[in-house]
Short mmCIF file of C-alpha atoms and ligand atoms in Angstrom, two decimals:
data_model
loop_
_atom_site.label_atom_id
_atom_site.label_comp_id
_atom_site.label_asym_id
_atom_site.label_seq_id
_atom_site.Cartn_x
_atom_site.Cartn_y
_atom_site.Cartn_z
CA MET U 1 100.72 2.42 -81.12
CA GLN U 2 100.41 3.67 -77.54
CA GLY U 3 96.97 5.20 -77.01
CA LYS U 4 95.76 4.65 -80.60
CA SER U 5 92.16 3.51 -81.09
CA ILE U 6 91.87 0.75 -83.66
CA LEU U 7 88.59 -0.83 -84.77
CA ILE U 8 88.89 -4.36 -86.18
CA ILE U 9 85.83 -5.94 -87.72
CA GLY U 10 86.59 -9.60 -87.06
CA ALA U 11 89.28 -9.81 -84.38
CA SER U 12 87.72 -12.88 -82.78
CA ARG U 13 89.62 -15.35 -84.99
CA GLY U 14 92.21 -15.72 -87.73
CA ILE U 15 94.23 -12.79 -89.05
CA GLY U 16 92.20 -10.21 -87.10
CA ALA U 17 92.87 -11.99 -83.80
CA ALA U 18 96.62 -12.17 -84.51
CA LEU U 19 96.59 -8.46 -85.35
CA ALA U 20 94.66 -7.57 -82.19
CA GLN U 21 97.30 -9.35 -80.14
CA LYS U 22 100.13 -7.34 -81.72
CA LEU U 23 98.30 -4.05 -81.38
CA GLN U 24 97.35 -4.63 -77.77
CA ALA U 25 100.92 -5.63 -76.89
CA ALA U 26 102.07 -2.30 -78.38
CA GLY U 27 99.64 -0.31 -76.21
CA ALA U 28 96.78 0.32 -78.65
CA GLN U 29 93.14 0.22 -77.58
CA VAL U 30 91.59 -2.47 -79.79
CA TYR U 31 87.85 -2.67 -80.50
CA ASN U 32 86.78 -6.07 -81.83
CA ALA U 33 83.43 -5.97 -83.59
CA SER U 34 82.24 -9.38 -84.73
CA ARG U 35 79.26 -11.70 -84.50
CA SER U 36 80.68 -13.76 -81.62
CA ALA U 37 82.32 -10.72 -79.97
CA GLU U 38 84.89 -12.93 -78.30
CA GLY U 39 88.43 -11.69 -78.54
CA LEU U 40 91.03 -9.32 -77.19
CA GLY U 41 90.27 -5.71 -76.41
CA LYS U 42 86.78 -4.28 -76.08
CA ASN U 43 84.30 -6.69 -77.67
CA ILE U 44 81.21 -5.42 -79.42
CA SER U 45 78.61 -7.65 -81.03
CA TYR U 46 78.31 -6.69 -84.71
CA ASP U 47 77.21 -8.41 -87.90
CA ALA U 48 78.55 -6.57 -90.95
CA LEU U 49 75.68 -7.96 -93.04
CA GLN U 50 72.87 -6.80 -90.78
CA ASP U 51 73.79 -4.27 -88.13
CA ASP U 52 73.87 -0.50 -88.39
CA PRO U 53 77.49 0.68 -88.47
CA LYS U 54 76.43 4.02 -86.94
CA ALA U 55 75.28 2.23 -83.77
CA LEU U 56 78.65 0.45 -83.60
CA LEU U 57 80.65 3.63 -84.15
CA ALA U 58 78.64 5.46 -81.49
CA GLN U 59 80.21 3.11 -78.91
CA LEU U 60 83.74 4.11 -79.97
CA PRO U 61 85.82 7.23 -79.21
CA SER U 62 85.20 10.29 -81.39
CA GLN U 63 88.67 9.81 -82.93
CA LEU U 64 89.58 6.59 -84.73
CA ASP U 65 93.21 6.02 -85.72
CA GLY U 66 92.75 2.75 -87.59
CA LEU U 67 90.05 0.59 -89.13
CA VAL U 68 90.50 -2.99 -90.37
CA TYR U 69 87.81 -5.01 -92.15
CA CYS U 70 88.43 -8.78 -91.94
CA PRO U 71 85.21 -10.60 -92.96
CA GLY U 72 85.75 -12.67 -96.08
CA SER U 73 84.84 -15.94 -97.74
CA ILE U 74 86.33 -18.85 -99.67
CA ASN U 75 83.53 -20.51 -101.63
CA LEU U 76 85.18 -22.22 -104.57
CA ARG U 77 82.85 -23.50 -107.30
CA PRO U 78 82.81 -23.99 -111.05
CA PHE U 79 81.54 -20.78 -112.61
CA HIS U 80 78.55 -22.40 -114.34
CA ARG U 81 77.24 -23.69 -110.99
CA ILE U 82 77.31 -20.36 -109.13
CA LYS U 83 73.86 -18.83 -108.70
CA GLU U 84 73.35 -15.09 -109.10
CA GLU U 85 72.36 -14.94 -105.46
CA GLN U 86 75.76 -16.36 -104.45
CA PHE U 87 77.68 -13.72 -106.43
CA ASN U 88 75.60 -11.12 -104.58
CA GLN U 89 76.31 -12.71 -101.20
CA GLU U 90 80.07 -12.57 -101.80
CA PHE U 91 79.76 -8.93 -102.83
CA GLU U 92 77.69 -8.06 -99.75
CA LEU U 93 80.15 -9.58 -97.27
CA ASN U 94 83.44 -8.65 -98.90
CA VAL U 95 82.57 -5.25 -100.34
CA MET U 96 79.33 -3.66 -99.10
CA GLY U 97 80.04 -4.55 -95.46
CA ALA U 98 83.22 -2.48 -95.75
CA VAL U 99 81.55 0.27 -97.80
CA ARG U 100 78.79 0.86 -95.23
CA LEU U 101 81.30 0.97 -92.40
CA LEU U 102 83.70 3.33 -94.16
CA GLN U 103 80.93 5.76 -95.06
CA ALA U 104 79.79 5.90 -91.44
CA ALA U 105 83.33 6.07 -90.01
CA LEU U 106 84.59 9.04 -92.04
CA PRO U 107 83.95 11.70 -89.35
CA GLN U 108 85.87 9.67 -86.73
CA LEU U 109 88.72 8.81 -89.12
CA LYS U 110 89.08 12.48 -90.10
CA LYS U 111 89.74 13.39 -86.47
CA ALA U 112 92.83 11.16 -86.10
CA GLU U 113 95.58 13.62 -85.18
CA ALA U 114 98.40 11.89 -87.06
CA GLY U 115 96.16 10.68 -89.88
CA ALA U 116 94.11 7.47 -89.95
CA SER U 117 94.88 4.17 -91.67
CA VAL U 118 92.41 1.70 -93.18
CA VAL U 119 93.41 -1.89 -93.97
CA LEU U 120 91.32 -4.12 -96.25
CA PHE U 121 91.89 -7.70 -97.40
CA SER U 122 91.90 -8.89 -100.98
CA THR U 123 93.26 -12.23 -102.24
CA VAL U 124 96.06 -13.44 -104.53
CA ALA U 125 93.24 -14.79 -106.74
CA VAL U 126 92.59 -11.30 -108.15
CA LYS U 127 96.09 -10.98 -109.60
CA LEU U 128 96.56 -14.65 -110.49
CA GLY U 129 93.67 -16.30 -112.31
CA MET U 130 92.69 -19.59 -110.66
CA PRO U 131 89.87 -21.97 -111.53
CA PHE U 132 86.74 -21.92 -109.33
CA HIS U 133 87.64 -18.53 -107.82
CA SER U 134 85.38 -16.34 -110.00
CA ALA U 135 82.94 -15.25 -107.27
CA ILE U 136 85.57 -14.30 -104.70
CA ALA U 137 87.94 -12.81 -107.28
CA MET U 138 85.12 -10.58 -108.57
CA ALA U 139 84.25 -9.34 -105.08
CA LYS U 140 87.85 -8.78 -103.99
CA GLY U 141 88.62 -7.15 -107.34
CA ALA U 142 85.92 -4.60 -106.50
CA LEU U 143 87.49 -4.11 -103.08
CA GLU U 144 90.85 -3.40 -104.72
CA GLY U 145 89.16 -0.76 -106.89
CA LEU U 146 87.61 0.76 -103.78
CA THR U 147 91.00 0.79 -102.02
CA LYS U 148 92.61 2.82 -104.77
CA SER U 149 89.78 5.23 -105.54
CA LEU U 150 89.04 5.98 -101.89
CA ALA U 151 92.75 6.34 -101.11
CA ALA U 152 92.80 9.11 -103.73
CA GLU U 153 89.60 10.70 -102.45
CA TRP U 154 90.58 10.66 -98.78
CA ALA U 155 94.26 11.57 -99.16
CA SER U 156 93.29 15.21 -98.53
CA HIS U 157 91.93 14.12 -95.11
CA ASN U 158 95.22 12.33 -94.39
CA ILE U 159 93.37 8.99 -94.32
CA ARG U 160 95.41 6.19 -95.90
CA LEU U 161 93.88 3.04 -97.40
CA ASN U 162 95.80 -0.08 -98.38
CA ALA U 163 94.82 -3.68 -99.07
CA ILE U 164 96.70 -6.90 -98.37
CA ALA U 165 96.24 -9.72 -100.89
CA PRO U 166 97.19 -12.96 -99.13
CA SER U 167 97.43 -16.46 -100.49
CA LEU U 168 96.17 -19.46 -98.52
CA THR U 169 96.62 -18.78 -94.80
CA HIS U 170 96.02 -21.17 -91.93
CA THR U 171 92.80 -19.89 -90.35
CA ASP U 172 89.26 -21.20 -89.82
CA LEU U 173 88.31 -19.67 -93.17
CA ALA U 174 90.69 -21.98 -95.02
CA GLU U 175 89.83 -25.05 -92.94
CA ARG U 176 88.11 -26.97 -95.75
CA LEU U 177 91.17 -26.54 -97.98
CA LEU U 178 93.58 -27.69 -95.29
CA ASN U 179 91.75 -30.38 -93.34
CA THR U 180 94.00 -33.29 -94.34
CA GLU U 181 97.77 -33.68 -94.35
CA ALA U 182 97.70 -34.34 -98.10
CA LYS U 183 95.87 -31.05 -98.74
CA GLN U 184 98.32 -29.15 -96.52
CA GLU U 185 101.33 -30.65 -98.29
CA SER U 186 100.03 -29.92 -101.77
CA ALA U 187 99.04 -26.37 -100.76
CA ALA U 188 102.54 -25.75 -99.35
CA LYS U 189 104.15 -27.01 -102.58
CA ARG U 190 102.16 -24.56 -104.72
CA HIS U 191 103.98 -21.67 -103.01
CA PRO U 192 107.53 -20.80 -104.12
CA LEU U 193 108.57 -20.40 -100.47
CA GLY U 194 107.31 -23.91 -99.74
CA ARG U 195 104.64 -23.18 -97.16
CA ILE U 196 101.23 -21.61 -96.70
CA GLY U 197 100.73 -18.43 -94.68
CA GLN U 198 100.22 -18.17 -90.96
CA PRO U 199 97.95 -15.51 -89.40
CA GLN U 200 101.06 -13.79 -87.94
CA ASP U 201 102.55 -13.35 -91.44
CA ILE U 202 99.55 -11.31 -92.52
CA ALA U 203 99.03 -9.57 -89.16
CA SER U 204 102.62 -8.24 -89.27
CA LEU U 205 101.95 -6.41 -92.53
CA ALA U 206 98.58 -5.13 -91.31
CA TYR U 207 100.33 -3.81 -88.19
CA TYR U 208 102.89 -2.00 -90.34
CA LEU U 209 100.12 -0.43 -92.42
CA LEU U 210 98.41 0.88 -89.26
CA ASP U 211 101.66 2.17 -87.80
CA GLN U 212 103.31 5.55 -88.42
CA ASN U 213 106.23 3.75 -90.15
CA SER U 214 103.98 3.44 -93.22
CA GLN U 215 102.73 7.03 -93.09
CA TRP U 216 103.71 7.72 -96.74
CA MET U 217 102.03 4.60 -98.13
CA THR U 218 98.51 4.68 -99.52
CA GLY U 219 96.47 3.17 -102.36
CA GLN U 220 98.59 0.00 -102.47
CA ILE U 221 97.54 -3.60 -103.02
CA LEU U 222 100.25 -5.59 -101.29
CA GLY U 223 100.71 -9.23 -102.28
CA LEU U 224 101.64 -11.42 -99.32
CA ASP U 225 101.66 -14.91 -100.71
CA GLY U 226 104.94 -16.82 -100.37
CA GLY U 227 105.80 -15.71 -103.90
CA MET U 228 102.74 -17.24 -105.51
CA GLY U 229 101.42 -14.09 -107.19
CA ASN U 230 104.70 -13.13 -108.93
CA LEU U 231 107.02 -16.10 -109.27
CA LYS U 232 107.22 -19.38 -111.13
CA VAL U 233 109.84 -21.77 -109.79
N1 NAP F 1 92.69 -17.37 -94.80
C1 NAP F 1 93.00 -17.32 -96.09
O1 NAP F 1 93.47 -18.30 -96.69
C2 NAP F 1 92.81 -16.05 -96.87
C3 NAP F 1 93.30 -15.98 -98.18
C4 NAP F 1 93.10 -14.82 -98.93
C5 NAP F 1 92.43 -13.76 -98.38
N2 NAP F 1 91.95 -13.84 -97.08
C6 NAP F 1 91.19 -12.70 -96.56
O2 NAP F 1 91.71 -12.28 -95.32
C7 NAP F 1 90.64 -11.79 -94.50
C8 NAP F 1 90.72 -12.43 -93.11
O3 NAP F 1 90.62 -13.84 -93.28
P1 NAP F 1 90.71 -14.91 -92.09
O4 NAP F 1 91.27 -16.14 -92.70
O5 NAP F 1 91.33 -14.33 -90.88
O6 NAP F 1 89.13 -15.14 -91.83
P2 NAP F 1 88.38 -15.89 -90.60
O7 NAP F 1 89.31 -16.84 -89.93
O8 NAP F 1 87.11 -16.40 -91.19
O9 NAP F 1 88.06 -14.69 -89.61
C9 NAP F 1 87.14 -13.72 -90.03
C10 NAP F 1 86.79 -12.78 -88.89
O10 NAP F 1 85.72 -11.94 -89.35
C11 NAP F 1 84.59 -12.07 -88.50
N3 NAP F 1 83.37 -12.05 -89.32
C12 NAP F 1 83.02 -12.92 -90.30
N4 NAP F 1 81.82 -12.58 -90.80
C13 NAP F 1 81.42 -11.46 -90.14
C14 NAP F 1 80.29 -10.63 -90.22
N5 NAP F 1 79.27 -10.88 -91.05
N6 NAP F 1 80.21 -9.56 -89.38
C15 NAP F 1 81.20 -9.29 -88.51
N7 NAP F 1 82.32 -10.04 -88.39
C16 NAP F 1 82.42 -11.12 -89.20
C17 NAP F 1 84.79 -13.40 -87.76
O11 NAP F 1 84.24 -13.36 -86.45
P3 NAP F 1 82.76 -13.91 -86.06
O12 NAP F 1 82.64 -15.27 -86.65
O13 NAP F 1 82.76 -13.85 -84.57
O14 NAP F 1 81.80 -12.93 -86.67
C18 NAP F 1 86.31 -13.49 -87.65
O15 NAP F 1 86.76 -12.81 -86.50
C19 NAP F 1 89.34 -12.11 -95.25
O16 NAP F 1 88.84 -10.94 -95.84
C20 NAP F 1 89.75 -13.10 -96.30
O17 NAP F 1 88.96 -13.02 -97.47
C21 NAP F 1 92.14 -14.94 -96.33
#
């Protein structure tokens, strides 16, 4: 990772912050673009819902080796109570925020000498139907479609795209689902491996996807979920 330039949207907290730590320790130059702009590496204030990605990218080197889009949501509600506006909000944050950035970043990604890598985040709730997850599963399902179609389209530029689909992971995003011991215990029990994820679990796979060790991998949706998406025990 020595000398690689990696842009992380959302490295101020959670999975993005754990990833930034790993990348920086391996000698990469990390750019953290988020609303609070407080994290490792070079911090740039950026709101994926409002700001112009071109202005962000203009502050970065002309060659970008990796791009990671972390913003996401967990708003669980019964389907009949979700307003149209809320479906649109999920789509804006989880999908269009990444779309706008990727469109603007193409020239810089194309210039990566050893090929660029893009990492997106889905959720286990796309593969495994779960009650109250319709809004997020719809948005992340679209992101999975984008991962595959764009991986095909950009393979000729040697730009790889993969998505990680985690289950419940201990970050601020999941706070409401884990804010009592009882909730933590029952969440752990739902996973075949007997625990929920930690940011480092997910960051390790994201690191691998950015690294040259995964240079033949593209268009994959990788479940990382303590066995939840595939196993019944
Ligand atoms: N945690 C889980 O249980 C879980 C499960 C399945 C999937 N995932 C997915 O994994 C990804 C990472 O999740 P996480 O748990 O690490 O989330 P998190 O703890 O909420 O961190 C999200 C990061 O994105 C930034 N961010 C949020 N909204 C933004 C915006 N509008 N513009 C720019 N930056 C923004 C935040 O920084 P600022 O607040 O400073 O902007 C923060 O650094 C998400 O896509 C999520 O859907 C997570």
